[in-house]
Coordinates of C-alpha atoms and ligand atoms in Angstrom, one line a residue:
M1 CA 22.2 1.7 25.7
S2 CA 25.4 4.0 26.2
N3 CA 25.2 7.7 26.4
E4 CA 26.4 8.2 23.0
T5 CA 23.0 8.8 21.7
K6 CA 22.3 11.8 23.9
V7 CA 25.7 13.5 23.6
Y8 CA 26.9 12.1 19.8
E9 CA 25.7 12.1 16.5
T10 CA 26.7 9.0 14.8
V11 CA 27.7 9.4 10.5
I12 CA 27.6 6.3 8.4
G13 CA 28.3 6.0 5.2
L14 CA 28.6 3.2 3.1
E15 CA 30.6 1.5 0.3
V16 CA 29.2 -1.5 -1.5
H17 CA 30.8 -3.8 -4.2
A18 CA 28.6 -5.7 -6.5
Q19 CA 30.1 -8.5 -8.8
L20 CA 27.8 -7.5 -12.1
S21 CA 25.9 -10.6 -13.7
T22 CA 28.3 -10.7 -17.1
R23 CA 29.2 -14.1 -18.0
S24 CA 32.5 -13.0 -18.8
K25 CA 35.2 -10.6 -16.8
M26 CA 35.9 -7.1 -16.7
F27 CA 39.0 -6.7 -19.4
C28 CA 39.3 -10.6 -20.9
G29 CA 37.1 -13.2 -21.8
C30 CA 37.2 -15.4 -19.1
P31 CA 34.1 -17.1 -17.5
T32 CA 32.7 -15.6 -14.3
T33 CA 31.2 -18.8 -12.6
F34 CA 31.1 -19.1 -8.7
G35 CA 32.5 -22.2 -7.3
A36 CA 34.7 -23.6 -10.2
E37 CA 38.0 -25.4 -9.7
P38 CA 40.7 -23.1 -8.7
N39 CA 42.5 -21.0 -11.2
T40 CA 40.7 -22.7 -14.2
Q41 CA 39.0 -19.5 -15.2
T42 CA 42.0 -17.4 -16.3
C43 CA 44.1 -16.1 -18.8
P44 CA 47.1 -13.8 -19.3
V45 CA 45.2 -10.7 -18.6
C46 CA 43.5 -11.7 -15.4
L47 CA 46.7 -12.7 -14.2
G48 CA 48.5 -9.8 -14.7
M49 CA 51.1 -10.8 -17.3
P50 CA 53.3 -8.2 -19.0
G51 CA 52.2 -7.3 -22.5
A52 CA 48.6 -8.5 -21.9
L53 CA 45.9 -5.9 -22.7
P54 CA 42.6 -5.4 -21.5
V55 CA 39.5 -4.9 -23.3
I56 CA 36.3 -3.0 -22.0
N57 CA 33.3 -5.5 -21.1
R58 CA 30.6 -3.5 -23.0
R59 CA 28.0 -5.8 -20.9
A60 CA 29.6 -4.3 -17.4
I61 CA 29.4 -1.0 -18.8
E62 CA 25.5 -1.2 -19.3
L63 CA 24.6 -3.2 -16.5
A64 CA 26.6 -0.1 -14.4
V65 CA 24.4 2.5 -16.0
R66 CA 21.5 0.9 -15.8
T67 CA 22.0 0.7 -11.9
A68 CA 23.1 4.3 -12.0
L69 CA 20.1 5.5 -13.7
A70 CA 18.0 3.6 -11.0
F71 CA 19.6 5.7 -8.5
E72 CA 18.9 8.8 -10.4
C73 CA 22.5 9.7 -10.8
R74 CA 23.9 11.5 -13.8
V75 CA 25.7 9.4 -16.2
N76 CA 28.9 11.2 -17.2
P77 CA 29.4 11.2 -21.1
S78 CA 33.1 10.4 -20.7
C79 CA 34.6 8.3 -18.1
R80 CA 38.1 6.9 -17.6
F81 CA 39.9 4.3 -16.0
A82 CA 42.8 4.4 -13.7
R83 CA 45.4 2.6 -11.9
K84 CA 45.4 2.3 -8.5
H85 CA 49.0 0.6 -6.9
Y86 CA 49.3 -1.4 -3.9
Y87 CA 50.5 -4.8 -3.4
Y88 CA 48.9 -7.8 -2.3
P89 CA 49.4 -11.4 -3.1
D90 CA 45.9 -11.7 -4.5
M91 CA 46.3 -9.1 -7.3
P92 CA 49.4 -9.7 -9.5
K93 CA 49.6 -6.8 -11.4
N94 CA 50.6 -4.9 -8.2
F95 CA 47.7 -2.5 -9.4
Q96 CA 43.9 -2.6 -9.8
I97 CA 42.2 -1.1 -12.8
S98 CA 39.5 1.2 -11.3
Q99 CA 38.4 4.5 -11.9
Y100 CA 39.4 7.6 -9.8
E101 CA 39.1 11.1 -11.1
E102 CA 36.3 10.6 -14.1
P103 CA 33.8 8.1 -12.5
L104 CA 30.6 6.2 -14.8
A105 CA 28.3 8.2 -12.4
E106 CA 27.8 10.7 -9.7
D107 CA 25.3 12.2 -7.7
G108 CA 22.3 9.6 -7.3
G109 CA 20.2 8.7 -4.5
L110 CA 18.0 6.3 -2.8
E111 CA 14.9 6.9 -0.8
I112 CA 14.7 4.4 2.2
D113 CA 11.8 3.9 4.5
L114 CA 12.6 4.4 7.9
P115 CA 10.3 2.8 11.0
G116 CA 7.6 5.1 11.8
G117 CA 6.7 5.7 8.4
V118 CA 9.2 8.5 7.4
S119 CA 10.9 8.2 4.7
R120 CA 14.4 9.7 3.5
R121 CA 16.7 10.1 1.0
I122 CA 20.6 9.3 0.9
G123 CA 22.9 10.7 -1.5
I124 CA 24.6 8.7 -3.5
Q125 CA 28.3 10.1 -4.5
R126 CA 29.5 8.3 -7.1
L127 CA 29.1 4.9 -8.6
H128 CA 32.5 3.4 -10.7
L129 CA 33.7 0.4 -12.4
E130 CA 36.5 -2.0 -11.5
E131 CA 37.9 -5.3 -11.4
D132 CA 38.1 -7.8 -8.5
V133 CA 40.9 -9.3 -7.2
G134 CA 41.7 -13.0 -6.6
K135 CA 41.3 -14.6 -3.4
L136 CA 43.3 -15.9 -0.5
V137 CA 42.8 -19.1 0.7
H138 CA 44.4 -19.9 4.2
E139 CA 45.1 -23.4 5.6
G140 CA 43.5 -23.1 9.2
T141 CA 43.0 -19.4 10.3
L142 CA 44.8 -16.4 9.2
E143 CA 47.4 -16.7 12.1
T144 CA 47.6 -20.5 12.2
A145 CA 48.0 -21.1 8.6
H146 CA 51.0 -22.6 7.1
A147 CA 50.4 -21.9 3.6
S148 CA 48.1 -19.5 1.8
L149 CA 46.9 -20.3 -1.8
V150 CA 45.6 -18.1 -4.2
D151 CA 42.8 -18.5 -6.5
Y152 CA 42.8 -16.5 -9.6
N153 CA 39.4 -17.1 -10.7
R154 CA 37.5 -13.7 -9.5
S155 CA 40.6 -11.8 -10.5
G156 CA 39.3 -9.4 -13.1
V157 CA 34.9 -10.2 -12.4
P158 CA 33.5 -6.7 -12.6
L159 CA 32.9 -5.0 -9.8
M160 CA 30.5 -2.1 -9.3
E161 CA 31.4 0.3 -6.5
T162 CA 28.7 2.5 -5.2
V163 CA 29.4 5.2 -2.7
S164 CA 26.7 7.0 -0.4
H165 CA 27.6 10.2 1.2
P166 CA 27.7 10.3 4.8
D167 CA 23.8 10.5 5.4
L168 CA 23.2 7.6 7.9
R169 CA 22.6 8.3 11.6
S170 CA 22.6 5.0 12.9
P171 CA 23.5 1.4 12.3
E172 CA 19.9 0.1 11.8
E173 CA 19.6 3.0 9.2
A174 CA 22.5 1.6 7.6
A175 CA 20.9 -1.7 7.5
I176 CA 17.8 -0.8 5.9
Y177 CA 19.5 0.9 3.1
L178 CA 21.7 -1.9 2.3
R179 CA 18.9 -4.0 2.2
A180 CA 17.0 -1.8 0.1
F181 CA 20.2 -1.0 -2.3
R182 CA 20.2 -4.6 -2.8
A183 CA 16.7 -5.0 -3.9
V184 CA 17.2 -2.4 -6.4
L185 CA 20.0 -4.3 -8.0
V186 CA 18.3 -7.7 -7.9
Y187 CA 15.1 -6.0 -9.5
L188 CA 17.1 -4.8 -12.0
G189 CA 19.1 -8.2 -12.6
V190 CA 22.4 -6.0 -12.3
C191 CA 23.9 -8.7 -9.5
D192 CA 22.8 -11.6 -7.4
G193 CA 22.9 -10.0 -4.2
N194 CA 24.4 -13.2 -2.7
M195 CA 26.1 -12.0 0.4
E196 CA 27.5 -15.4 1.2
E197 CA 29.1 -15.8 -2.0
G198 CA 30.5 -12.4 -1.7
S199 CA 28.6 -11.0 -5.0
L200 CA 27.7 -7.8 -3.0
R201 CA 30.1 -6.7 -0.2
C202 CA 29.8 -3.8 2.1
D203 CA 32.6 -1.3 4.0
A204 CA 31.3 0.8 6.1
N205 CA 32.6 4.3 7.5
V206 CA 31.5 5.6 10.6
S207 CA 32.2 8.7 12.6
L208 CA 30.7 10.6 15.9
R209 CA 30.6 13.8 16.2
L210 CA 29.2 15.9 19.3
R211 CA 25.5 16.8 18.5
G212 CA 24.9 20.3 16.8
A213 CA 28.4 20.0 15.5
T214 CA 28.7 20.6 11.4
E215 CA 32.3 19.2 11.2
L216 CA 32.4 15.3 11.0
G217 CA 34.6 13.8 13.2
T218 CA 37.2 11.0 12.2
K219 CA 36.1 8.2 10.4
V220 CA 37.1 4.3 10.7
E221 CA 36.3 2.3 8.0
I222 CA 35.3 -1.2 8.7
K223 CA 35.5 -4.1 6.3
N224 CA 34.5 -7.7 5.9
L225 CA 30.5 -6.9 6.6
N226 CA 29.1 -10.1 4.8
S227 CA 25.6 -10.2 6.1
F228 CA 22.5 -7.1 7.1
R229 CA 23.1 -8.6 10.2
N230 CA 26.9 -7.8 10.6
V231 CA 26.7 -4.8 9.3
Q232 CA 24.3 -3.4 12.2
R233 CA 26.3 -5.8 14.9
A234 CA 29.7 -4.5 13.8
L235 CA 28.6 -0.8 13.5
E236 CA 26.7 -0.9 16.8
F237 CA 29.8 -1.9 18.8
E238 CA 32.2 0.7 16.9
V239 CA 29.4 3.7 17.8
E240 CA 30.1 2.4 21.4
R241 CA 34.0 1.8 20.7
Q242 CA 34.1 5.3 19.6
A243 CA 31.7 7.0 22.3
R244 CA 33.3 5.2 24.9
A245 CA 37.1 6.5 23.5
L246 CA 35.7 9.7 23.3
D247 CA 34.2 9.9 26.5
A248 CA 37.8 9.1 27.9
G249 CA 39.2 12.3 26.3
E250 CA 40.8 10.0 23.6
R251 CA 41.3 10.7 20.1
I252 CA 40.0 8.5 17.2
V253 CA 42.5 7.1 14.7
Q254 CA 41.9 7.2 11.4
E255 CA 41.8 3.7 10.3
T256 CA 40.7 0.4 9.0
R257 CA 39.2 -2.0 11.3
L258 CA 38.1 -5.7 10.6
W259 CA 34.9 -7.0 12.0
D260 CA 35.3 -10.5 13.8
A261 CA 31.7 -12.1 13.4
D262 CA 32.3 -15.1 15.6
R263 CA 33.9 -12.5 18.2
G264 CA 31.8 -9.9 17.9
Y265 CA 34.2 -7.0 18.0
T266 CA 36.3 -5.1 15.6
R267 CA 40.0 -4.6 15.6
S268 CA 42.6 -2.4 13.9
M269 CA 44.0 -3.9 10.5
R270 CA 46.2 -0.9 9.2
S271 CA 46.0 2.7 9.4
K272 CA 43.9 4.2 6.6
E273 CA 45.5 5.2 3.5
S274 CA 45.3 8.3 1.6
A275 CA 44.5 8.6 -1.9
H276 CA 47.6 9.9 -2.8
D277 CA 48.9 6.5 -1.3
Y278 CA 47.7 4.6 -4.3
R279 CA 49.5 7.1 -6.8
Y280 CA 46.4 6.7 -9.4
F281 CA 46.7 7.9 -12.9
P282 CA 45.1 6.8 -16.2
E283 CA 45.3 3.4 -17.2
P284 CA 47.4 4.1 -20.1
D285 CA 46.1 0.8 -22.0
L286 CA 42.4 2.0 -22.2
V287 CA 41.2 5.3 -24.0
P288 CA 38.8 7.4 -22.5
L289 CA 35.1 5.7 -22.4
E290 CA 32.8 7.7 -24.4
I291 CA 28.9 6.9 -23.4
S292 CA 26.5 8.1 -25.9
R293 CA 23.1 9.9 -24.9
A294 CA 21.5 7.6 -27.2
W295 CA 22.6 4.2 -25.7
V296 CA 21.6 5.8 -21.9
D297 CA 18.1 6.5 -23.3
A298 CA 17.7 3.1 -24.7
I299 CA 18.8 1.9 -21.1
R300 CA 16.5 4.1 -19.4
A301 CA 13.3 3.0 -21.1
G302 CA 14.4 -0.6 -20.8
L303 CA 14.1 -0.2 -16.8
P304 CA 12.0 -2.1 -14.5
E305 CA 9.7 -1.0 -12.1
L306 CA 11.4 -0.6 -8.8
P307 CA 11.1 -2.0 -5.5
R308 CA 9.7 1.2 -3.5
A309 CA 7.3 2.0 -6.4
R310 CA 6.0 -1.4 -6.3
R311 CA 5.4 -1.7 -2.8
Q312 CA 3.6 1.5 -3.0
R313 CA 1.6 0.2 -6.0
F314 CA 0.9 -2.8 -3.9
V315 CA -0.8 -0.9 -1.3
T316 CA -3.0 1.4 -3.6
Q317 CA -3.8 -1.3 -6.2
Y318 CA -4.3 -4.4 -4.3
G319 CA -5.7 -2.3 -0.8
L320 CA -2.8 -4.2 0.5
P321 CA -1.6 -3.3 4.2
P322 CA 1.8 -1.5 3.8
Y323 CA 3.3 -4.3 5.9
D324 CA 1.9 -7.0 3.2
A325 CA 3.4 -5.0 0.5
G326 CA 6.8 -4.4 2.1
V327 CA 7.3 -8.0 2.6
L328 CA 6.1 -9.4 -0.8
T329 CA 8.2 -6.8 -2.7
Q330 CA 11.6 -7.6 -1.1
A331 CA 12.5 -9.6 -3.6
R332 CA 11.3 -9.3 -7.6
A333 CA 10.2 -13.3 -7.8
L334 CA 8.3 -13.1 -4.8
A335 CA 6.1 -9.8 -5.9
E336 CA 5.8 -11.6 -9.3
Y337 CA 4.7 -14.8 -7.4
H338 CA 1.9 -13.0 -5.9
E339 CA 0.4 -10.9 -8.6
Q340 CA 0.7 -14.2 -10.7
A341 CA -1.2 -15.8 -8.0
T342 CA -3.8 -13.2 -7.3
A343 CA -4.3 -12.7 -11.0
A344 CA -4.9 -16.5 -11.3
L345 CA -7.4 -16.7 -7.9
K346 CA -9.1 -13.9 -9.2
R347 CA -10.1 -15.7 -12.6
A348 CA -10.8 -19.0 -10.8
A349 CA -12.9 -17.5 -8.3
P350 CA -14.6 -14.2 -9.9
S351 CA -16.8 -13.4 -7.2
L352 CA -14.0 -12.7 -5.3
T353 CA -13.3 -8.6 -5.2
L354 CA -9.1 -8.0 -6.3
G355 CA -8.7 -6.7 -2.6
Q356 CA -9.8 -10.1 -1.4
A357 CA -7.8 -12.3 -3.8
A358 CA -4.6 -9.9 -3.0
K359 CA -5.0 -10.3 0.8
S360 CA -5.9 -14.4 0.3
T361 CA -2.9 -14.9 -1.3
S362 CA -0.7 -12.3 0.4
N363 CA -1.9 -14.4 3.6
W364 CA -0.7 -17.8 2.3
I365 CA 2.6 -16.5 1.1
M366 CA 3.4 -14.9 4.2
S367 CA 2.5 -17.7 6.4
E368 CA 3.1 -20.8 4.4
L369 CA 5.1 -20.0 1.4
L370 CA 8.0 -18.0 3.4
H371 CA 7.7 -20.7 6.0
V372 CA 9.6 -23.4 3.7
L373 CA 11.6 -20.8 1.2
P374 CA 13.6 -17.6 2.1
A375 CA 12.2 -14.6 0.8
D376 CA 15.1 -13.5 -1.1
D377 CA 16.0 -17.2 -2.4
E378 CA 15.0 -15.6 -6.5
A379 CA 15.5 -19.1 -7.7
A380 CA 13.9 -21.0 -5.2
I381 CA 10.7 -19.3 -5.5
R382 CA 10.8 -19.1 -9.2
E383 CA 11.1 -23.1 -9.4
A384 CA 8.7 -23.8 -6.6
K385 CA 6.7 -26.9 -7.0
I386 CA 3.9 -24.9 -6.1
T387 CA 3.5 -22.4 -8.6
P388 CA 1.6 -19.2 -8.5
S389 CA -1.5 -20.9 -10.5
R390 CA -1.3 -24.1 -8.3
L391 CA -1.5 -21.8 -5.1
A392 CA -5.0 -20.0 -6.3
G393 CA -6.1 -23.5 -7.7
L394 CA -5.9 -24.4 -3.6
L395 CA -7.4 -21.0 -2.2
K396 CA -10.4 -21.4 -4.6
L397 CA -11.2 -25.0 -2.9
I398 CA -11.1 -22.9 0.4
E399 CA -13.0 -20.0 -1.2
N400 CA -16.3 -22.3 -2.5
G401 CA -16.0 -24.3 0.3
T402 CA -14.5 -27.5 -0.6
I403 CA -12.0 -27.9 2.0
S404 CA -11.6 -26.1 5.1
G405 CA -8.4 -24.1 5.6
K406 CA -7.1 -26.3 8.1
I407 CA -7.0 -29.2 5.7
A408 CA -5.3 -26.7 3.1
K409 CA -2.6 -26.7 5.1
D410 CA -2.2 -29.9 4.9
V411 CA -2.9 -30.2 1.5
F412 CA -0.3 -27.4 0.4
Q413 CA 2.6 -29.4 2.3
K414 CA 1.9 -32.2 -0.2
M415 CA 1.5 -29.6 -3.3
F416 CA 5.0 -28.2 -2.1
A417 CA 6.6 -31.5 -2.0
S418 CA 5.3 -33.0 -5.1
G419 CA 4.3 -30.5 -7.2
E420 CA 0.5 -32.3 -7.9
D421 CA -2.3 -29.9 -7.9
A422 CA -4.8 -29.2 -4.9
Q423 CA -8.0 -31.1 -6.3
A424 CA -6.1 -33.9 -7.5
I425 CA -4.6 -34.1 -3.8
V426 CA -7.8 -33.4 -2.5
A427 CA -10.1 -36.2 -4.4
R428 CA -7.5 -38.5 -3.9
E429 CA -7.1 -38.7 -0.1
G430 CA -11.1 -37.8 0.4
L431 CA -10.5 -34.4 1.8
V432 CA -13.7 -32.9 0.8
Q433 CA -15.4 -31.0 3.5
V434 CA -18.5 -32.4 4.4
A435 CA -21.3 -29.7 4.2
D436 CA -23.9 -32.4 4.1
E437 CA -26.3 -31.0 6.3
S438 CA -28.2 -34.9 6.7
A439 CA -24.5 -36.5 7.1
L440 CA -23.1 -34.1 9.4
A441 CA -26.6 -34.0 11.6
A442 CA -26.3 -37.8 12.1
V443 CA -23.0 -37.1 13.3
I444 CA -23.7 -35.1 15.9
D445 CA -26.7 -36.7 17.2
Q446 CA -24.0 -39.9 17.7
V447 CA -21.6 -37.5 19.4
I448 CA -23.8 -36.6 21.8
A449 CA -25.5 -39.5 22.5
E450 CA -21.8 -41.1 23.5
N451 CA -21.1 -38.3 25.7
P452 CA -23.3 -38.1 28.3
K453 CA -21.0 -36.3 30.8
A454 CA -20.4 -33.6 28.3
L455 CA -24.0 -33.5 28.2
E456 CA -24.3 -33.4 31.8
D457 CA -22.0 -30.4 31.9
Y458 CA -23.5 -28.5 29.1
R459 CA -26.9 -28.5 31.4
K460 CA -25.0 -27.5 34.2
G461 CA -23.8 -24.4 32.3
K462 CA -20.5 -25.4 31.8
T463 CA -20.1 -23.6 28.1
A464 CA -16.7 -25.6 27.4
A465 CA -18.8 -28.7 26.6
K466 CA -19.8 -27.3 23.6
G467 CA -15.9 -27.0 22.5
A468 CA -15.6 -30.4 23.6
F469 CA -18.3 -31.6 20.9
V470 CA -17.3 -29.4 18.5
G471 CA -13.7 -31.6 18.9
Q472 CA -15.4 -34.8 18.7
I473 CA -17.5 -33.9 15.9
M474 CA -14.1 -32.6 13.8
K475 CA -12.6 -35.9 15.1
A476 CA -15.0 -38.1 13.8
T477 CA -15.0 -36.1 10.3
Q478 CA -11.4 -36.5 10.3
G479 CA -11.4 -32.9 10.3
K480 CA -13.6 -32.3 7.1
A481 CA -16.8 -31.3 8.7
N482 CA -17.4 -27.6 7.4
P483 CA -17.1 -25.8 11.3
A484 CA -19.6 -22.9 10.2
M485 CA -22.3 -25.8 9.8
V486 CA -21.2 -28.1 12.6
N487 CA -21.6 -24.7 15.0
R488 CA -24.5 -23.9 13.6
L489 CA -26.1 -27.6 14.0
L490 CA -25.2 -28.3 17.1
E491 CA -26.4 -25.1 18.5
E492 CA -30.2 -26.1 17.1
K493 CA -29.5 -29.5 18.7
L494 CA -28.6 -28.4 21.8
S495 CA -31.2 -25.9 22.2
K496 CA -33.9 -28.5 21.6
I497 CA -32.6 -30.8 24.7
Ligands
LIG501 ZN1 41.3 -13.9 -18.2

């Protein structure tokens, strides 16, 4: 590690752009489906034809208010859209309808949990709405392309921008904030959080200052951060770069830099514009938007339990270790899966305490389910063939001694693939655990008789020989022998020899 952490303090703020999960665009009725044939979801409004007039999407406002409330922002009773002017071929009007001086909401925050059990509130400065721009598709790389194509399907998709205060102090904290931020949006159902498809995009502002200094250093904006890992890597690179420049007595230039994930470095894209370069002015085609108190209250009343509250509840209600609670609540579908499976297991095996049932399902979700499904794939978890009640059915069979934990792992794989109940698979394949004392005793006698060498070793005091017997017994029963019973019976037999 360079000396930046000793001499300099890192100051980071994030701007997150989230596409809202509305069916139609921000200012027209075109659909927002991802992946449609290029330029099939357009109309005169989102193509920026002269004279076409925008109409505000009520649902987009509702989702933005929902988010603003979850981040404890003040929702302004009145806000206004503004034109932000610049030229780029992905934006046919040469201005973007955004919000500037009068945003939808301001002054909120998000509590994040840092390593070591500390939590900190990261301030949220503002939350506003704007329209997304089209997408340029280059034939080949940006440098080698002979032609670039533009797809306006994305033009006009509702985009919610949330700007944090520069409260983050390391690249790791920035990644933690972004994860927590994404989890809230997904819990709220306002954005699918898919960074690969660009539904969630992040720009970072980063500067260094001497430790103890109160004034901020010159900031650099990094664009094109399309994964949690890239946010952290790009910021780590940039912090190092700035520290080295400052050490060498250079001045940091205020600019926008692009993160190149393949090559692992940031490069200068353009010198940073100031707000006045955009010639913002109120959008003359839209009247100021009044948001009634009653509507805000109704939206507030419909807010779901948020990830952090749910994580805390998993610890207090189920007695789960904080680590388990953190893994299980990172996505809404996963948290719901765990709660449903736990409730089903508690019903199926009433002798278990709620805490035991919760820990058992947690173990199986973490070791088996998340081994085959990504935790943040909400749809895959909701549609998993091994449903919460089927998982509970499997765990009940372990609990009542019908099958061993080892056999259960194979049954889990089969259930995952076929969607059958555990009971059906176990019955068909004859996997029921052998827990019949006389049957097991006969197997043990036979194994001892067939392995005189191991018996000899055992008599010489080699305890490993006992393990060899257990292995042979499990093999003879195709892994179905009840392990505790095998150990006890074997112990008894050997003590008499
Ligand atoms: Zn349109």
